[in-house]
mmCIF file of C-alpha atoms and ligand atoms in Angstrom:
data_model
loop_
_atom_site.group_PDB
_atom_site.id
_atom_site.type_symbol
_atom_site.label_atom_id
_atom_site.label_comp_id
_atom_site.label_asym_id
_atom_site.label_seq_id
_atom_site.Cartn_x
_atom_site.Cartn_y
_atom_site.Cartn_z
ATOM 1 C CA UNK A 11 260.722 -1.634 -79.619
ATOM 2 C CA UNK A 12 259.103 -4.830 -80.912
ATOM 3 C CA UNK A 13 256.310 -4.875 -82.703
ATOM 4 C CA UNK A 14 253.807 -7.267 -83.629
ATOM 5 C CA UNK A 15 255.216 -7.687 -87.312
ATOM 6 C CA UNK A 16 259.014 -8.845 -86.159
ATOM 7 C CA UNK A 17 257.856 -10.939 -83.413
ATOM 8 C CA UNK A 18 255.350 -12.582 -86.041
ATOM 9 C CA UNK A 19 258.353 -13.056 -88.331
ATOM 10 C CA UNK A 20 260.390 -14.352 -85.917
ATOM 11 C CA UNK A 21 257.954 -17.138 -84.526
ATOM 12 C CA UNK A 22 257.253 -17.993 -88.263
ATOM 13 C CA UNK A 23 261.009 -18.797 -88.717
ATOM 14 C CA UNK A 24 261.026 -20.988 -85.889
ATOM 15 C CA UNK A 25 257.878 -22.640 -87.257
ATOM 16 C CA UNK A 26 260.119 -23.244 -90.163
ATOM 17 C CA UNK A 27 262.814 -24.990 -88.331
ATOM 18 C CA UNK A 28 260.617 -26.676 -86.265
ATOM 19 C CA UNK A 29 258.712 -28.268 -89.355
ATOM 20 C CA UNK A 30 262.196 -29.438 -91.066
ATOM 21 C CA UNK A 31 263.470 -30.194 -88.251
ATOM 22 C CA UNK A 32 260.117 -32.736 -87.568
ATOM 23 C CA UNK A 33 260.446 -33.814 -91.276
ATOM 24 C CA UNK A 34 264.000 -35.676 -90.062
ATOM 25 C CA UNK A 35 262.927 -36.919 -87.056
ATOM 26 C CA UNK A 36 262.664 -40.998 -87.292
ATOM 27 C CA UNK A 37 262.004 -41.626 -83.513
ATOM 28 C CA UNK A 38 260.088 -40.716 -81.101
ATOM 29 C CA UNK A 39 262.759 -39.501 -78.718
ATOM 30 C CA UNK A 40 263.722 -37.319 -81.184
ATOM 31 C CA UNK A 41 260.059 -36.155 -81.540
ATOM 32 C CA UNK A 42 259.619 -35.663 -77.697
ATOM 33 C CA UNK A 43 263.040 -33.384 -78.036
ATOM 34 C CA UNK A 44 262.182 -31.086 -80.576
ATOM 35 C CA UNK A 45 258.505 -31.128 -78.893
ATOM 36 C CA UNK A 46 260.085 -29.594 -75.425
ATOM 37 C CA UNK A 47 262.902 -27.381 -77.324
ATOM 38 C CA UNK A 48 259.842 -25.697 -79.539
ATOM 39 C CA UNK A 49 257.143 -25.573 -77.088
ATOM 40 C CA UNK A 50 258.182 -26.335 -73.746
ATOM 41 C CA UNK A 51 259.201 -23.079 -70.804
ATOM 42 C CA UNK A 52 262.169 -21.932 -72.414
ATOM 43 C CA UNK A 53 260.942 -21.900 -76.198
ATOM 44 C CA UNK A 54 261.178 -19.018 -78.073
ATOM 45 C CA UNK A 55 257.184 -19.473 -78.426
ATOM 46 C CA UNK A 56 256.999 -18.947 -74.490
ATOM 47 C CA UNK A 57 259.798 -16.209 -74.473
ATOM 48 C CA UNK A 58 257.574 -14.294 -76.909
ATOM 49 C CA UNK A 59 254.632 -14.326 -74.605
ATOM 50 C CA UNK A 60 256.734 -12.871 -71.735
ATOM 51 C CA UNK A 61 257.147 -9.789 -74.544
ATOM 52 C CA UNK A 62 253.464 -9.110 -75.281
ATOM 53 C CA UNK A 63 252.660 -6.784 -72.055
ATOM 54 C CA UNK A 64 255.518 -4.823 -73.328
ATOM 55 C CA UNK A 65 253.877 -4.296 -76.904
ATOM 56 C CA UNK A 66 251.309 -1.895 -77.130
ATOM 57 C CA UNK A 67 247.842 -2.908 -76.439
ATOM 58 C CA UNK A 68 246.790 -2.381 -80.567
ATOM 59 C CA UNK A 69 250.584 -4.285 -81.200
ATOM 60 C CA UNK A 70 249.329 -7.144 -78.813
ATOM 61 C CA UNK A 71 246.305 -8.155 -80.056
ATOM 62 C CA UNK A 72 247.656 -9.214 -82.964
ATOM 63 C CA UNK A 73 251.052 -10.362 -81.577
ATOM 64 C CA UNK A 74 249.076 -12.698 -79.113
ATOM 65 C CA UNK A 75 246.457 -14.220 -82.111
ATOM 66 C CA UNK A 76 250.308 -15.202 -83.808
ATOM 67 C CA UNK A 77 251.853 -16.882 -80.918
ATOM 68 C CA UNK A 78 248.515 -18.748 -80.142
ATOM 69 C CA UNK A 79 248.604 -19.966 -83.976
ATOM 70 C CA UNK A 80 252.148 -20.820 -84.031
ATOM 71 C CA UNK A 81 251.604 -22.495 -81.034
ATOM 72 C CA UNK A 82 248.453 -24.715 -82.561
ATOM 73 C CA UNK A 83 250.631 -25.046 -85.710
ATOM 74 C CA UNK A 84 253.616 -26.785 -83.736
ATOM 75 C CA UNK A 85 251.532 -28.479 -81.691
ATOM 76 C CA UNK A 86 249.537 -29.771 -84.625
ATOM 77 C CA UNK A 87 253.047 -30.792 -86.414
ATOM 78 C CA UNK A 88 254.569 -32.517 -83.120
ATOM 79 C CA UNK A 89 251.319 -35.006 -83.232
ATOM 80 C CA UNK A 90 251.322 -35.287 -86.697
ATOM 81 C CA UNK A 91 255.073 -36.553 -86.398
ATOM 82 C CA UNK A 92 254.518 -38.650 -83.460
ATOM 83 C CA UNK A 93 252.158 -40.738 -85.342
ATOM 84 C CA UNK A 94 254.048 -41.108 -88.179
ATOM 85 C CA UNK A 95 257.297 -42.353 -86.648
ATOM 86 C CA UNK A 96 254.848 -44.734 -84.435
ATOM 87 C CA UNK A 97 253.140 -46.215 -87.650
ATOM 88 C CA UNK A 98 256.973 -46.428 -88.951
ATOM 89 C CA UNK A 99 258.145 -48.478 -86.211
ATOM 90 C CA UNK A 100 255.331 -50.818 -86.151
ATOM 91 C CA UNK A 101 255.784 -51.113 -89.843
ATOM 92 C CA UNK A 102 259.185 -52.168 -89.190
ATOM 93 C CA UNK A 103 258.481 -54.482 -86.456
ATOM 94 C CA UNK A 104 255.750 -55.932 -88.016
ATOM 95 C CA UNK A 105 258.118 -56.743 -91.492
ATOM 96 C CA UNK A 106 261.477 -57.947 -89.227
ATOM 97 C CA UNK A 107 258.738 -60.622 -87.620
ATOM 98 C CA UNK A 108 257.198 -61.332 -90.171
ATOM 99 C CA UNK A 109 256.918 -65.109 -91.861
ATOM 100 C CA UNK A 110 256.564 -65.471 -95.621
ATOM 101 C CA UNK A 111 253.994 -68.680 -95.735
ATOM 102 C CA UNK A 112 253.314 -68.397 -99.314
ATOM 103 C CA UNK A 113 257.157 -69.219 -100.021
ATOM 104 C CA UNK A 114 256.663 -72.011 -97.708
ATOM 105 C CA UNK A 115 252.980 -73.471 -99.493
ATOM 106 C CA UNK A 116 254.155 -72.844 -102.839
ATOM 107 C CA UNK A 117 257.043 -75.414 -102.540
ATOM 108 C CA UNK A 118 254.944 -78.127 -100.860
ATOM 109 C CA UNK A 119 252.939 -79.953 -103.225
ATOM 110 C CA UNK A 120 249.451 -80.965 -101.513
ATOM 111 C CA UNK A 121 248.624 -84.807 -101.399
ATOM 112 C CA UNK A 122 245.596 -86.517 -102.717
ATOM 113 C CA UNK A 123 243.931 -89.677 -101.595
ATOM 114 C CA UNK A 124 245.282 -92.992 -103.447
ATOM 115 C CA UNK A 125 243.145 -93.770 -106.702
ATOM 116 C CA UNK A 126 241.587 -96.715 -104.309
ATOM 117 C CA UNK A 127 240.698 -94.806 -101.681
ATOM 118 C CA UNK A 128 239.017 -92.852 -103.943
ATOM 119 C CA UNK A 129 237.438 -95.129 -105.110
ATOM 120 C CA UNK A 130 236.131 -97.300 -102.146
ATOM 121 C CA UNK A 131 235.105 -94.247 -100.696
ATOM 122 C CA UNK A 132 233.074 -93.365 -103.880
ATOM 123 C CA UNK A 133 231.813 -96.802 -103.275
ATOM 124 C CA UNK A 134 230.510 -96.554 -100.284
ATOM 125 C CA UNK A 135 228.548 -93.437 -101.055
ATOM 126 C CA UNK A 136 226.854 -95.082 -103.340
ATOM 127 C CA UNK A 137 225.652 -98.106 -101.496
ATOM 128 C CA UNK A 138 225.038 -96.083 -98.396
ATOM 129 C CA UNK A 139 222.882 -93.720 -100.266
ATOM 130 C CA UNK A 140 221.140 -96.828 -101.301
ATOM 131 C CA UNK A 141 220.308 -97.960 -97.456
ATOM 132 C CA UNK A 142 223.454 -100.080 -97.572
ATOM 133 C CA UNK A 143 226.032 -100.381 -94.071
ATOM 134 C CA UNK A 144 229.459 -101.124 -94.126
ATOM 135 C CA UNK A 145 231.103 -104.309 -92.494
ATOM 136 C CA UNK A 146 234.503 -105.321 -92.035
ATOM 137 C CA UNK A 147 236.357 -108.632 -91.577
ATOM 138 C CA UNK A 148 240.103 -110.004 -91.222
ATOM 139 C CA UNK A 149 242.820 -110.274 -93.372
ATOM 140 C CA UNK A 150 243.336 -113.641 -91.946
ATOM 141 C CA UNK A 151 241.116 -116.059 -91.915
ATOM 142 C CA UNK A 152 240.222 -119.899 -91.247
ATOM 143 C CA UNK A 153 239.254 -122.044 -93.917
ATOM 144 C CA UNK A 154 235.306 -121.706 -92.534
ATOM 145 C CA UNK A 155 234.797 -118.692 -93.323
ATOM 146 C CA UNK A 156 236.927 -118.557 -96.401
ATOM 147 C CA UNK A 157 235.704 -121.755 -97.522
ATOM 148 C CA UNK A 158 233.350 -124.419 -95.811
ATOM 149 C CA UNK A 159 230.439 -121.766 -94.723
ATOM 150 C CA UNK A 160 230.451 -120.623 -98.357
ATOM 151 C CA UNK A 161 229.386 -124.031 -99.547
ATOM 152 C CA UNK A 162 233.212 -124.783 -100.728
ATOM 153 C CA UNK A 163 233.590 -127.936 -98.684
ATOM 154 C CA UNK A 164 237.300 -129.280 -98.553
ATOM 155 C CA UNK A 165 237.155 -132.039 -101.822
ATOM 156 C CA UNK A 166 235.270 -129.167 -103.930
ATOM 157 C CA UNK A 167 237.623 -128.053 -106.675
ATOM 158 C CA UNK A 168 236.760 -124.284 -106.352
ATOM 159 C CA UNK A 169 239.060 -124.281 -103.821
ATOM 160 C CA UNK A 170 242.097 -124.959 -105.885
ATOM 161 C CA UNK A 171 240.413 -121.729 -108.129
ATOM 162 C CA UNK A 172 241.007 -119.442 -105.539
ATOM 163 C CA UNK A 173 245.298 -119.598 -105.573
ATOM 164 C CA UNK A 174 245.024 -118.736 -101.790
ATOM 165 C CA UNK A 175 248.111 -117.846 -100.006
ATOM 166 C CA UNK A 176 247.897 -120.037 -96.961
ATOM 167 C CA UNK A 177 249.745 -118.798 -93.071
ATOM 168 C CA UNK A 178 251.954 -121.865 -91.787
ATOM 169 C CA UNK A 179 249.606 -122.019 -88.342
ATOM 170 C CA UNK A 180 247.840 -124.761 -87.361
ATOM 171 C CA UNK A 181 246.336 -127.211 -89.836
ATOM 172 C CA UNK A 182 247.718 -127.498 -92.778
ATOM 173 C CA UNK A 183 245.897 -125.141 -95.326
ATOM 174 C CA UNK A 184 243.623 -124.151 -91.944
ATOM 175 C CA UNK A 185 244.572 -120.518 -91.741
ATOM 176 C CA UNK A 186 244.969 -117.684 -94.536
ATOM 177 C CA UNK A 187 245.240 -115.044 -96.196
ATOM 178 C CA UNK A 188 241.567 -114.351 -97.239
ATOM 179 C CA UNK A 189 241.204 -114.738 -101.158
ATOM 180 C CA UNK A 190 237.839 -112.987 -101.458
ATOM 181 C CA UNK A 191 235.689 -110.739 -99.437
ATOM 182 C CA UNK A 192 232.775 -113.520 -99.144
ATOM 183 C CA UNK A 193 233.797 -114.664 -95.374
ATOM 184 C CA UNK A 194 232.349 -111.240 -94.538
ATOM 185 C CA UNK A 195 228.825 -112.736 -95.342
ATOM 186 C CA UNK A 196 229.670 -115.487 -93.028
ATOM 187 C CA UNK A 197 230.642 -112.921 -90.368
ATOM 188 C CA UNK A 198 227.766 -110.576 -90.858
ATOM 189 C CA UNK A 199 225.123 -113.171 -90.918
ATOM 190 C CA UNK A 200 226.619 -114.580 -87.400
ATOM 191 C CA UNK A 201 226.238 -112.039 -86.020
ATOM 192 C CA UNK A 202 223.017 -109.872 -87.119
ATOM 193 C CA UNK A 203 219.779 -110.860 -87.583
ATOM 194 C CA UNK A 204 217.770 -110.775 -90.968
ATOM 195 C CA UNK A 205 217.223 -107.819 -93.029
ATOM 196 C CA UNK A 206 220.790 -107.275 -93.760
ATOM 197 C CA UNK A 207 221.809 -104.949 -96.223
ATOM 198 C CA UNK A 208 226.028 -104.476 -96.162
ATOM 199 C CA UNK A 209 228.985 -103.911 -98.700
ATOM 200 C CA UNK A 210 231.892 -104.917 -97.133
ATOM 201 C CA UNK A 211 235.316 -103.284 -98.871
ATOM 202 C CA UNK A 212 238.828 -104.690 -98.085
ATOM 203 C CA UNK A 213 242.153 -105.953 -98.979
ATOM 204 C CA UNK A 214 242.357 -110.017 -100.570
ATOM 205 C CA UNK A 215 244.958 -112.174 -101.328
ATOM 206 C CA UNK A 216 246.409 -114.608 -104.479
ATOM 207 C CA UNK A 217 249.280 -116.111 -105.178
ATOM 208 C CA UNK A 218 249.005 -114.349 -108.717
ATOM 209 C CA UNK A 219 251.892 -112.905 -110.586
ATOM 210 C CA UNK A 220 252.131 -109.306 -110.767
ATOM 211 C CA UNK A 221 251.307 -108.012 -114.183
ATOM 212 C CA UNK A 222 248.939 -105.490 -116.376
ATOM 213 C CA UNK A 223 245.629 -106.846 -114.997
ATOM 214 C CA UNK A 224 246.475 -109.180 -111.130
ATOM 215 C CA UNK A 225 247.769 -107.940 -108.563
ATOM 216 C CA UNK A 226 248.499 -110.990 -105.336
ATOM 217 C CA UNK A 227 247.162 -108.122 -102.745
ATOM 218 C CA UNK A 228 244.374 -106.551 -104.339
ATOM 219 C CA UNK A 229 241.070 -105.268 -103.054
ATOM 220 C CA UNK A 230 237.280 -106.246 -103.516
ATOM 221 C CA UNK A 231 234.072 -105.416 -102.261
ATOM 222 C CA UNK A 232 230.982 -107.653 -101.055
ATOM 223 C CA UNK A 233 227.541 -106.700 -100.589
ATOM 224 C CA UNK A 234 224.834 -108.720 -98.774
ATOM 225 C CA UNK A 235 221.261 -109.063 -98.658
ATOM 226 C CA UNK A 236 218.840 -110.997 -96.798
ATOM 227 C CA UNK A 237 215.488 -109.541 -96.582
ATOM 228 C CA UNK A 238 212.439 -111.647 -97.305
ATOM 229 C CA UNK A 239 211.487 -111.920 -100.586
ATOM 230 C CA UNK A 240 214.178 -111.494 -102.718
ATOM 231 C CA UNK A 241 214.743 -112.385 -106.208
ATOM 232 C CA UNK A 242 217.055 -111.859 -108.915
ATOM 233 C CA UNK A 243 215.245 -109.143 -110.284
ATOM 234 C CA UNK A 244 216.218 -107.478 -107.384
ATOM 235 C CA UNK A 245 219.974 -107.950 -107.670
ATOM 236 C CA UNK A 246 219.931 -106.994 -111.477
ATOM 237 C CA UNK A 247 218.336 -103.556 -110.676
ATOM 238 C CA UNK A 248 220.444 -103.085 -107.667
ATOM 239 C CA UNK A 249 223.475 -103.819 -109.504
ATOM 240 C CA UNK A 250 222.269 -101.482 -112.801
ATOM 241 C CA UNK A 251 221.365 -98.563 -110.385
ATOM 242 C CA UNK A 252 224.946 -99.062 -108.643
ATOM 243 C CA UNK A 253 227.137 -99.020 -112.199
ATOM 244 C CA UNK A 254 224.356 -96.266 -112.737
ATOM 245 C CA UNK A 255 225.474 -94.077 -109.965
ATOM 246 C CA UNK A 256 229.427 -94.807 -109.755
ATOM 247 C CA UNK A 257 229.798 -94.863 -114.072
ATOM 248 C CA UNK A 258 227.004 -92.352 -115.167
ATOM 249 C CA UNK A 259 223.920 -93.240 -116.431
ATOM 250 C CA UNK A 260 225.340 -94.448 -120.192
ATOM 251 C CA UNK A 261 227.059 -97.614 -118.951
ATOM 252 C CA UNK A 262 224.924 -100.820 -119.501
ATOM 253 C CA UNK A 263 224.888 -103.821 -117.094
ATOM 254 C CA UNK A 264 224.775 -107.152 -118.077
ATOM 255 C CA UNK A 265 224.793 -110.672 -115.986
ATOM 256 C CA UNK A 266 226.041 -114.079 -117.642
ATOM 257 C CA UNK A 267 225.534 -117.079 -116.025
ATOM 258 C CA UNK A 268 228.333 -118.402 -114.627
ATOM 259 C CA UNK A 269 229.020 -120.758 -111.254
ATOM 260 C CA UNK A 270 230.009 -119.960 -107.680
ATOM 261 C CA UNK A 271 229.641 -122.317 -104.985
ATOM 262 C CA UNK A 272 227.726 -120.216 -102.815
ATOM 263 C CA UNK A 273 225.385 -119.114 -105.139
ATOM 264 C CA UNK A 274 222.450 -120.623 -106.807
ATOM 265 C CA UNK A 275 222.192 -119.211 -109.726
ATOM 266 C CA UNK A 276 225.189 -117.364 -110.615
ATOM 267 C CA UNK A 277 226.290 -115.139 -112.279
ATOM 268 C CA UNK A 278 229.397 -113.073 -113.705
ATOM 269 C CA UNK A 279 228.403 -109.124 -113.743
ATOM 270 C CA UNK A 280 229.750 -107.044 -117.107
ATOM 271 C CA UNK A 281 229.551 -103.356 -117.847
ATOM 272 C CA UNK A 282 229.905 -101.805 -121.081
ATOM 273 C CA UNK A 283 232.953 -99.945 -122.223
ATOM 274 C CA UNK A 284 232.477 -96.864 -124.733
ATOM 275 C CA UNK A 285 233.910 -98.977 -127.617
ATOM 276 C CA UNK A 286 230.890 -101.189 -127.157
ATOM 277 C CA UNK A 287 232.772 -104.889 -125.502
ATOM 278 C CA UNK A 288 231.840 -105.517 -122.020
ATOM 279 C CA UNK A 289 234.356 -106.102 -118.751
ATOM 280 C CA UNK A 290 234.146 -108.099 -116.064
ATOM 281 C CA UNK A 291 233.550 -106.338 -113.016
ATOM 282 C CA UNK A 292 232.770 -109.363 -110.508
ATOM 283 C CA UNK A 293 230.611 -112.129 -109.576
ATOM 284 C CA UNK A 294 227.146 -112.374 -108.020
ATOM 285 C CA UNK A 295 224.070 -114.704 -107.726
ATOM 286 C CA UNK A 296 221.087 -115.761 -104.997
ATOM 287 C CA UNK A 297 222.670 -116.680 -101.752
ATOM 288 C CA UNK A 298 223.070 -120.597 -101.689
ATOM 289 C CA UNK A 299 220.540 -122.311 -99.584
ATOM 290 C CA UNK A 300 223.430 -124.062 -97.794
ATOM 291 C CA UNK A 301 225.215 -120.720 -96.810
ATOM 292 C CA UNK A 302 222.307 -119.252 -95.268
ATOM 293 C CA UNK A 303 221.398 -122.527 -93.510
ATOM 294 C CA UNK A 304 225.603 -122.137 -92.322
ATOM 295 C CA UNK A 305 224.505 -119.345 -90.704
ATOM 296 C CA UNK A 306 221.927 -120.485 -88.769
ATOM 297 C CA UNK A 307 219.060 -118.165 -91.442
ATOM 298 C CA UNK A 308 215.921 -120.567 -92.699
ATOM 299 C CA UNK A 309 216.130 -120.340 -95.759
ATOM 300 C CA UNK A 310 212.352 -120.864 -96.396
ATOM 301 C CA UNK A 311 211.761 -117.554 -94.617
ATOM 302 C CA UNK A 312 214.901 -115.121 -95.729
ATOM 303 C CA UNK A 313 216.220 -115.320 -99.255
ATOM 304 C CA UNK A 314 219.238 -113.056 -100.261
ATOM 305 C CA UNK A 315 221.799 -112.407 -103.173
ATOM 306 C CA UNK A 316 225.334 -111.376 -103.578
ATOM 307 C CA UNK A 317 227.937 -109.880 -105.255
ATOM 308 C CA UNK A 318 232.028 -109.695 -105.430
ATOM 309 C CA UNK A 319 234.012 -107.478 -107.885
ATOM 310 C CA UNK A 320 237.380 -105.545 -107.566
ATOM 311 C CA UNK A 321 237.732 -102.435 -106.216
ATOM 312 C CA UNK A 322 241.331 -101.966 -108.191
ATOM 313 C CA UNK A 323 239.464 -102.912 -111.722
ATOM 314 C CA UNK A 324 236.850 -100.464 -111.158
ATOM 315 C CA UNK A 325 239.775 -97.713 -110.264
ATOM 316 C CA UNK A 326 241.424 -99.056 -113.793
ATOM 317 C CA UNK A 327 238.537 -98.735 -115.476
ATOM 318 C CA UNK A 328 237.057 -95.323 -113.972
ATOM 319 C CA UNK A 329 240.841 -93.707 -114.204
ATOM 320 C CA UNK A 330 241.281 -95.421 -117.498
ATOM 321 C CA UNK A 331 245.063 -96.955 -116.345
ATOM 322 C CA UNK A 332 246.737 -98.714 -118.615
ATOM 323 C CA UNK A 333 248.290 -101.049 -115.883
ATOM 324 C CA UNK A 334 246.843 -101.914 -112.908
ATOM 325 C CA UNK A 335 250.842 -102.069 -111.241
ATOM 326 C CA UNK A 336 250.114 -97.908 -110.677
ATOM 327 C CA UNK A 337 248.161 -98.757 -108.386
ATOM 328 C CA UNK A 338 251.140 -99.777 -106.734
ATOM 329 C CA UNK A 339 254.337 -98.642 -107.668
ATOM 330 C CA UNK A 340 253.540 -95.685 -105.842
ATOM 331 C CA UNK A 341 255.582 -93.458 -108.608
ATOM 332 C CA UNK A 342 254.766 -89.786 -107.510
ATOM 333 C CA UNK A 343 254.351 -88.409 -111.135
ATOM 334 C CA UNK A 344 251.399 -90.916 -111.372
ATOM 335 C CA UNK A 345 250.026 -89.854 -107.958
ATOM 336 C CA UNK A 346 249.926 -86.607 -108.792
ATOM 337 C CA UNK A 347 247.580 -86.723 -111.939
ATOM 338 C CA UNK A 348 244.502 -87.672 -109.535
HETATM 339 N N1 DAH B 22 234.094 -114.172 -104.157
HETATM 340 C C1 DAH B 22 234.088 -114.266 -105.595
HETATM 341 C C2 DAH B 22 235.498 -114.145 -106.125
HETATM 342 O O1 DAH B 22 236.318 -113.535 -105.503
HETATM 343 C C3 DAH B 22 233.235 -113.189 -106.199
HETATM 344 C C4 DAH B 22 231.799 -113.376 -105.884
HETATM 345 C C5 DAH B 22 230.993 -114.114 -106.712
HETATM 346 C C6 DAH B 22 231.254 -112.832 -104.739
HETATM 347 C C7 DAH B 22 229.639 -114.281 -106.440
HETATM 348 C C8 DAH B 22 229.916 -113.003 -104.447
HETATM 349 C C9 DAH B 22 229.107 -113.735 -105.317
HETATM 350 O O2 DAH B 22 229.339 -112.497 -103.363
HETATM 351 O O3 DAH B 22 227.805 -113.887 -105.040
HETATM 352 O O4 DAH B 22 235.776 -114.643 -107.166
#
């Protein structure tokens, strides 16, 4: 006769089984297996409740409250495994697909914008944050703009100053390669009517040797303006609150008088370096008379300065190069400092 006891006994041994059993499985087919061989019609858990109506009714109480918790147990254990061996094959799917980017970043070095770049762009924030727009002109130009509208007629010597690289088209010495960003005033003033306020950035070109200090393709930028009223007090504090801005505030300014056709007066523009001497950033002055008048501007009504200076000098100085050739030679282990 079976009692409650030995069929307890021998469901809890199957529990056993069934748990190790579970512990092995590693896929859910095997799960869904031991789920029907433990549980399903012909289980000994089922077989056992066939035998309760022939246990006595105090015997099968107790034998039924057994079989319903081995039941709950298994049942309990089958989830338990299912969702284990799910998590483990998504675990595994997810590391055979999966792409190690780190690897891939930490063996590209990032780039960096070229120390010019950087610095025209630095450039123009500061002269557009002073009410300034930007204008652009051609690489190649015609000896007007390069020349005659800037009060350099063709017998004036300060053409011979300027080294220019001349393009075999047309005229002889008609077309080249601009040698200073002034045409852009030409340009601008053409086209736009009084107040103008511009800096125009851009490449220029001299037949200069290579070496510490030239460069024959270099880069400069112009600014503009021609707003009634203007004096020279004007450009000084401009050019102060520029040097100001793109140095810090402990660089001085200082203008010397100097000589450029299209200005009257003129002036060369020097900042000072921390050991106290001053370098040459550029020129400047009071719009000529005769170049406004060029551009069809009264000069009676509008008056207007100017400046010039090298974009690659102020990257020298700002960078603190040595030579300005690193500009250029484009040597990687350079690049990568900035
Ligand atoms: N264009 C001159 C040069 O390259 C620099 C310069 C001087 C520009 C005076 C100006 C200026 O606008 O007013 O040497």
């Amino acid at each position: 006769m079976t009692t409650a006891a030995a069929l307890t006994a021998e469901l809890e041994t199957v529990l056993a089984e069934a748990t190790t059993r579970l512990a092995a499985a590693d896929d859910l087919a095997t799960v869904a297996a031991i789920d029907s061989e433990f549980l399903g019609k012909k289980s000994t858990v089922s077989a056992a409740k066939q035998q309760l109506g022939a246990l006595d009714a105090d015997q099968r109480k107790a034998a039924g409250q057994a079989i319903n918790a081995i039941r709950e147990a298994l049942t309990g254990q089958v989830e338990a495994a299912r969702i284990r061996v799910a998590d483990q094959a998504r675990a595994e799917q997810v590391a055979a697909e999966r792409l190690d980017l780190t690897e891939r970043l930490s063996s590209i070095r990032r780039g960096s914008l070229h120390l010019n770049t950087q610095a025209r762009d630095r450039l123009e924030d500061v002269f557009v944050g002073m009410g300034f727009t930007i204008a652009e002109g051609p690489e190649v130009e015609t000896a007007w703009y390069n020349f005659e509208a800037l009060n350099i007629p063709e017998w004036h010597p300060a053409r011979g100053s300027f080294d220019t690289i001349f393009v075999n088209l047309g005229e002889p010495e008609e077309v080249m390669l601009r040698s200073h960003t002034s045409p852009v005033q030409i340009r601008t003033m053409e086209v736009q009517e009084p107040p103008i306020y511009i800096v125009a950035p851009g490449r220029t070109f001299r037949t200069d040797t290579a070496d510490a200090t030239h460069l024959p393709a270099f880069n400069q930028i112009e600014g503009l303006v021609v707003d009634r009223g203007i004096t020279l007090g004007d450009l000084a504090g401009t050019m102060q609150e520029f040097v100001h801005a793109f140095f810090g505030r402990e660089v001085k300014t200082r203008l010397r008088p100097s000589y450029f056709p299209f200005t009257e007066p003129s002036a060369e523009f020097d900042i000072s370096r921390p050991d106290g001497s001053w370098l040459e950033l550029g020129g400047c002055g009071m719009v000529h008379p005769n170049v406004l008048r060029n551009c069809g501007i009264d000069p009676e009504i509008w008056q207007g300065f100017a400046f010039g200076f090298g974009i690659d000098r102020l990257a020298v100085m700002r960078y603190e190069l040595d030579d300005i050739r690193e500009l250029v030679n484009n040597d990687v282990r350079f690049l990568h400092q900035f």
